[in-house]
Amino acid sequence: MTSPVPDLFTAALAARDRAHAPYSRFKVGAAIRSESGAIYAGCNVENAAYPQGQCAESTAMGLMVASGDRRIVEIVVVGGEAGSGLLCTPCGGCRQRIREFGAPDTPIHIYDAGGYLRSFTLDQLLPFSFGPDNLGF
Ligand code: THU
């Protein structure tokens, strides 16, 4: 299948190469296109105290916010080896974090290290979500 966002895939793959994943050995990269057009990429950062590990999507969102951007236009996640065919969709916590800076129709493109697999909207992955609008923001 043709990659819908090759620039984000390239950025996420490069970040994935730098993942700190000595415990799971499962490297993940994520790349966000923000409203400003800038691309923010991150990797998973694991910790010897296992629950303190951080997902690639969280790293990318932190970088986006620290850089002064707030809105996610689309996001790519790259997890798994080339040809694995397994969908590395964001974990539940990251789906909620994406909701903070995205919208129900925000595209989430899933790749393995070899290329494009499938796209979802955030609403497909997190239906009936609770977001800033529920609090009047
Ligand atoms: N992981 C991510 O970084 N993003 C995902 O979408 C799924 C899982 C990380 C967390 C952990 O470091 C490793 O993958 C195995 O769960």
PDB file of C-alpha atoms and ligand atoms in Angstrom:
ATOM      1  CA  MET A   1       0.000   0.000   0.000  1.00  0.00           C
ATOM      2  CA  THR A   2       1.281   3.510  -0.800  1.00  0.00           C
ATOM      3  CA  SER A   3       2.376   5.629   2.124  1.00  0.00           C
ATOM      4  CA  PRO A   4       0.037   8.605   2.574  1.00  0.00           C
ATOM      5  CA  VAL A   5       2.610  10.642   4.508  1.00  0.00           C
ATOM      6  CA  PRO A   6       6.194   9.684   3.518  1.00  0.00           C
ATOM      7  CA  ASP A   7       7.730  12.702   5.280  1.00  0.00           C
ATOM      8  CA  LEU A   8       6.217  11.700   8.629  1.00  0.00           C
ATOM      9  CA  PHE A   9       7.199   8.059   8.089  1.00  0.00           C
ATOM     10  CA  THR A  10      10.831   9.091   7.475  1.00  0.00           C
ATOM     11  CA  ALA A  11      10.853  11.231  10.632  1.00  0.00           C
ATOM     12  CA  ALA A  12       9.218   8.536  12.778  1.00  0.00           C
ATOM     13  CA  LEU A  13      11.554   5.825  11.463  1.00  0.00           C
ATOM     14  CA  ALA A  14      14.612   7.940  12.321  1.00  0.00           C
ATOM     15  CA  ALA A  15      13.278   8.556  15.835  1.00  0.00           C
ATOM     16  CA  ARG A  16      12.493   4.846  16.210  1.00  0.00           C
ATOM     17  CA  ASP A  17      16.151   4.049  15.507  1.00  0.00           C
ATOM     18  CA  ARG A  18      17.020   6.131  18.580  1.00  0.00           C
ATOM     19  CA  ALA A  19      14.466   4.452  20.883  1.00  0.00           C
ATOM     20  CA  HIS A  20      15.606   3.490  24.367  1.00  0.00           C
ATOM     21  CA  ALA A  21      13.925   0.109  24.591  1.00  0.00           C
ATOM     22  CA  PRO A  22      16.407  -2.291  26.213  1.00  0.00           C
ATOM     23  CA  TYR A  23      13.695  -4.081  28.210  1.00  0.00           C
ATOM     24  CA  SER A  24      10.964  -4.788  25.688  1.00  0.00           C
ATOM     25  CA  ARG A  25      13.297  -4.519  22.660  1.00  0.00           C
ATOM     26  CA  PHE A  26      10.228  -3.144  20.898  1.00  0.00           C
ATOM     27  CA  LYS A  27      11.248   0.132  19.289  1.00  0.00           C
ATOM     28  CA  VAL A  28       8.566   2.636  18.367  1.00  0.00           C
ATOM     29  CA  GLY A  29       8.740   5.969  16.566  1.00  0.00           C
ATOM     30  CA  ALA A  30       6.022   8.585  16.199  1.00  0.00           C
ATOM     31  CA  ALA A  31       5.857  11.771  14.152  1.00  0.00           C
ATOM     32  CA  ILE A  32       3.316  14.561  14.352  1.00  0.00           C
ATOM     33  CA  ARG A  33       2.449  17.165  11.753  1.00  0.00           C
ATOM     34  CA  SER A  34       1.273  20.183  13.710  1.00  0.00           C
ATOM     35  CA  GLU A  35      -0.958  23.041  12.669  1.00  0.00           C
ATOM     36  CA  SER A  36       2.109  25.214  12.007  1.00  0.00           C
ATOM     37  CA  GLY A  37       3.354  22.614   9.521  1.00  0.00           C
ATOM     38  CA  ALA A  38       6.276  21.611  11.719  1.00  0.00           C
ATOM     39  CA  ILE A  39       7.058  17.928  12.266  1.00  0.00           C
ATOM     40  CA  TYR A  40       7.803  16.587  15.763  1.00  0.00           C
ATOM     41  CA  ALA A  41       9.186  13.083  16.130  1.00  0.00           C
ATOM     42  CA  GLY A  42       9.717  10.978  19.237  1.00  0.00           C
ATOM     43  CA  CYS A  43      10.623   7.475  20.353  1.00  0.00           C
ATOM     44  CA  ASN A  44       9.758   5.282  23.310  1.00  0.00           C
ATOM     45  CA  VAL A  45      11.962   5.851  26.354  1.00  0.00           C
ATOM     46  CA  GLU A  46      11.913   2.888  28.727  1.00  0.00           C
ATOM     47  CA  ASN A  47      13.120   2.807  32.317  1.00  0.00           C
ATOM     48  CA  ALA A  48      14.547   0.185  34.663  1.00  0.00           C
ATOM     49  CA  ALA A  49      11.542   0.995  36.858  1.00  0.00           C
ATOM     50  CA  TYR A  50       9.252  -0.346  34.138  1.00  0.00           C
ATOM     51  CA  PRO A  51       6.083   1.740  34.710  1.00  0.00           C
ATOM     52  CA  GLN A  52       8.104   4.933  34.254  1.00  0.00           C
ATOM     53  CA  GLY A  53       8.641   4.192  30.572  1.00  0.00           C
ATOM     54  CA  GLN A  54       7.222   6.603  28.027  1.00  0.00           C
ATOM     55  CA  CYS A  55       5.612   5.870  24.662  1.00  0.00           C
ATOM     56  CA  ALA A  56       6.873   7.338  21.395  1.00  0.00           C
ATOM     57  CA  GLU A  57       3.642   9.288  20.917  1.00  0.00           C
ATOM     58  CA  SER A  58       4.023  10.939  24.329  1.00  0.00           C
ATOM     59  CA  THR A  59       7.595  11.944  23.546  1.00  0.00           C
ATOM     60  CA  ALA A  60       6.497  13.499  20.244  1.00  0.00           C
ATOM     61  CA  MET A  61       3.593  15.372  21.878  1.00  0.00           C
ATOM     62  CA  GLY A  62       5.865  16.716  24.619  1.00  0.00           C
ATOM     63  CA  LEU A  63       8.292  17.988  22.023  1.00  0.00           C
ATOM     64  CA  MET A  64       5.427  19.639  20.124  1.00  0.00           C
ATOM     65  CA  VAL A  65       4.122  21.421  23.203  1.00  0.00           C
ATOM     66  CA  ALA A  66       7.581  22.480  24.369  1.00  0.00           C
ATOM     67  CA  SER A  67       8.173  23.934  20.903  1.00  0.00           C
ATOM     68  CA  GLY A  68       5.060  26.094  21.154  1.00  0.00           C
ATOM     69  CA  ASP A  69       2.651  24.101  18.965  1.00  0.00           C
ATOM     70  CA  ARG A  70      -0.673  22.813  20.273  1.00  0.00           C
ATOM     71  CA  ARG A  71      -2.658  21.193  17.469  1.00  0.00           C
ATOM     72  CA  ILE A  72      -2.044  17.808  15.841  1.00  0.00           C
ATOM     73  CA  VAL A  73      -3.024  17.650  12.152  1.00  0.00           C
ATOM     74  CA  GLU A  74      -1.984  14.013  11.704  1.00  0.00           C
ATOM     75  CA  ILE A  75       0.261  11.496  13.372  1.00  0.00           C
ATOM     76  CA  VAL A  76       2.289   8.478  12.279  1.00  0.00           C
ATOM     77  CA  VAL A  77       3.269   5.543  14.507  1.00  0.00           C
ATOM     78  CA  VAL A  78       5.972   3.085  13.417  1.00  0.00           C
ATOM     79  CA  GLY A  79       6.297  -0.067  15.510  1.00  0.00           C
ATOM     80  CA  GLY A  80       7.381  -3.591  14.717  1.00  0.00           C
ATOM     81  CA  GLU A  81       9.884  -4.971  12.265  1.00  0.00           C
ATOM     82  CA  ALA A  82       9.642  -4.608   8.511  1.00  0.00           C
ATOM     83  CA  GLY A  83       6.980  -6.928   7.199  1.00  0.00           C
ATOM     84  CA  SER A  84       5.551  -7.749  10.615  1.00  0.00           C
ATOM     85  CA  GLY A  85       2.162  -6.584   9.409  1.00  0.00           C
ATOM     86  CA  LEU A  86       1.145  -6.087  13.026  1.00  0.00           C
ATOM     87  CA  LEU A  87      -0.623  -2.840  13.809  1.00  0.00           C
ATOM     88  CA  CYS A  88       1.192  -0.817  16.466  1.00  0.00           C
ATOM     89  CA  THR A  89      -1.764   1.351  17.376  1.00  0.00           C
ATOM     90  CA  PRO A  90      -1.359   3.877  20.225  1.00  0.00           C
ATOM     91  CA  CYS A  91      -1.993   2.537  23.724  1.00  0.00           C
ATOM     92  CA  GLY A  92      -5.087   3.692  25.598  1.00  0.00           C
ATOM     93  CA  GLY A  93      -3.249   6.400  27.487  1.00  0.00           C
ATOM     94  CA  CYS A  94      -1.733   7.831  24.319  1.00  0.00           C
ATOM     95  CA  ARG A  95      -5.125   7.835  22.579  1.00  0.00           C
ATOM     96  CA  GLN A  96      -6.377  10.099  25.350  1.00  0.00           C
ATOM     97  CA  ARG A  97      -3.267  12.296  25.109  1.00  0.00           C
ATOM     98  CA  ILE A  98      -3.750  12.632  21.353  1.00  0.00           C
ATOM     99  CA  ARG A  99      -7.356  13.674  22.089  1.00  0.00           C
ATOM    100  CA  GLU A 100      -6.034  16.639  24.058  1.00  0.00           C
ATOM    101  CA  PHE A 101      -4.257  18.107  21.036  1.00  0.00           C
ATOM    102  CA  GLY A 102      -6.183  16.526  18.177  1.00  0.00           C
ATOM    103  CA  ALA A 103      -9.824  16.033  17.231  1.00  0.00           C
ATOM    104  CA  PRO A 104     -12.101  13.062  16.590  1.00  0.00           C
ATOM    105  CA  ASP A 105     -11.243  13.193  12.858  1.00  0.00           C
ATOM    106  CA  THR A 106      -7.457  13.403  13.373  1.00  0.00           C
ATOM    107  CA  PRO A 107      -5.802  10.764  11.142  1.00  0.00           C
ATOM    108  CA  ILE A 108      -3.510   8.216  12.813  1.00  0.00           C
ATOM    109  CA  HIS A 109      -1.380   6.360  10.270  1.00  0.00           C
ATOM    110  CA  ILE A 110       0.136   3.049  11.351  1.00  0.00           C
ATOM    111  CA  TYR A 111       3.317   1.657   9.807  1.00  0.00           C
ATOM    112  CA  ASP A 112       5.724  -1.138  10.554  1.00  0.00           C
ATOM    113  CA  ALA A 113       9.420  -0.515   9.850  1.00  0.00           C
ATOM    114  CA  GLY A 114       8.877  -1.589   6.240  1.00  0.00           C
ATOM    115  CA  GLY A 115       6.062   0.773   5.355  1.00  0.00           C
ATOM    116  CA  TYR A 116       2.432   1.746   5.491  1.00  0.00           C
ATOM    117  CA  LEU A 117      -0.203  -0.579   6.922  1.00  0.00           C
ATOM    118  CA  ARG A 118      -3.410   1.270   7.738  1.00  0.00           C
ATOM    119  CA  SER A 119      -4.976   4.582   8.805  1.00  0.00           C
ATOM    120  CA  PHE A 120      -7.585   5.303  11.457  1.00  0.00           C
ATOM    121  CA  THR A 121      -9.265   8.401  12.785  1.00  0.00           C
ATOM    122  CA  LEU A 122      -8.877   9.119  16.472  1.00  0.00           C
ATOM    123  CA  ASP A 123     -12.622   8.592  16.831  1.00  0.00           C
ATOM    124  CA  GLN A 124     -12.256   5.037  15.546  1.00  0.00           C
ATOM    125  CA  LEU A 125      -9.627   4.295  18.197  1.00  0.00           C
ATOM    126  CA  LEU A 126     -11.250   6.292  20.991  1.00  0.00           C
ATOM    127  CA  PRO A 127     -15.016   6.491  20.427  1.00  0.00           C
ATOM    128  CA  PHE A 128     -17.230   8.653  22.643  1.00  0.00           C
ATOM    129  CA  SER A 129     -14.069  10.316  23.926  1.00  0.00           C
ATOM    130  CA  PHE A 130     -13.820  12.835  26.714  1.00  0.00           C
ATOM    131  CA  GLY A 131     -11.958  15.950  25.630  1.00  0.00           C
ATOM    132  CA  PRO A 132     -11.404  19.615  26.451  1.00  0.00           C
ATOM    133  CA  ASP A 133     -14.841  20.462  25.005  1.00  0.00           C
ATOM    134  CA  ASN A 134     -16.459  18.397  27.775  1.00  0.00           C
ATOM    135  CA  LEU A 135     -15.012  20.929  30.196  1.00  0.00           C
ATOM    136  CA  GLY A 136     -16.069  23.882  28.083  1.00  0.00           C
ATOM    137  CA  PHE A 137     -12.673  24.487  26.478  1.00  0.00           C
TER     138      PHE A 137
HETATM  139  N1  THU B   1       4.876   1.645  22.796  1.00  0.00           N
HETATM  140  C1  THU B   1       4.894   2.883  22.221  1.00  0.00           C
HETATM  141  O1  THU B   1       5.866   3.638  22.344  1.00  0.00           O
HETATM  142  N2  THU B   1       3.817   3.260  21.483  1.00  0.00           N
HETATM  143  C2  THU B   1       2.754   2.460  21.186  1.00  0.00           C
HETATM  144  O2  THU B   1       1.892   2.860  20.428  1.00  0.00           O
HETATM  145  C3  THU B   1       2.663   1.112  21.779  1.00  0.00           C
HETATM  146  C4  THU B   1       3.751   0.737  22.711  1.00  0.00           C
HETATM  147  C5  THU B   1       6.060   1.227  23.554  1.00  0.00           C
HETATM  148  C6  THU B   1       5.929   1.156  25.040  1.00  0.00           C
HETATM  149  C7  THU B   1       7.040   0.191  25.394  1.00  0.00           C
HETATM  150  O3  THU B   1       8.274   0.895  25.482  1.00  0.00           O
HETATM  151  C8  THU B   1       7.117  -0.747  24.202  1.00  0.00           C
HETATM  152  O4  THU B   1       6.446  -0.079  23.150  1.00  0.00           O
HETATM  153  C9  THU B   1       6.475  -2.104  24.433  1.00  0.00           C
HETATM  154  O5  THU B   1       5.199  -1.966  24.953  1.00  0.00           O
END
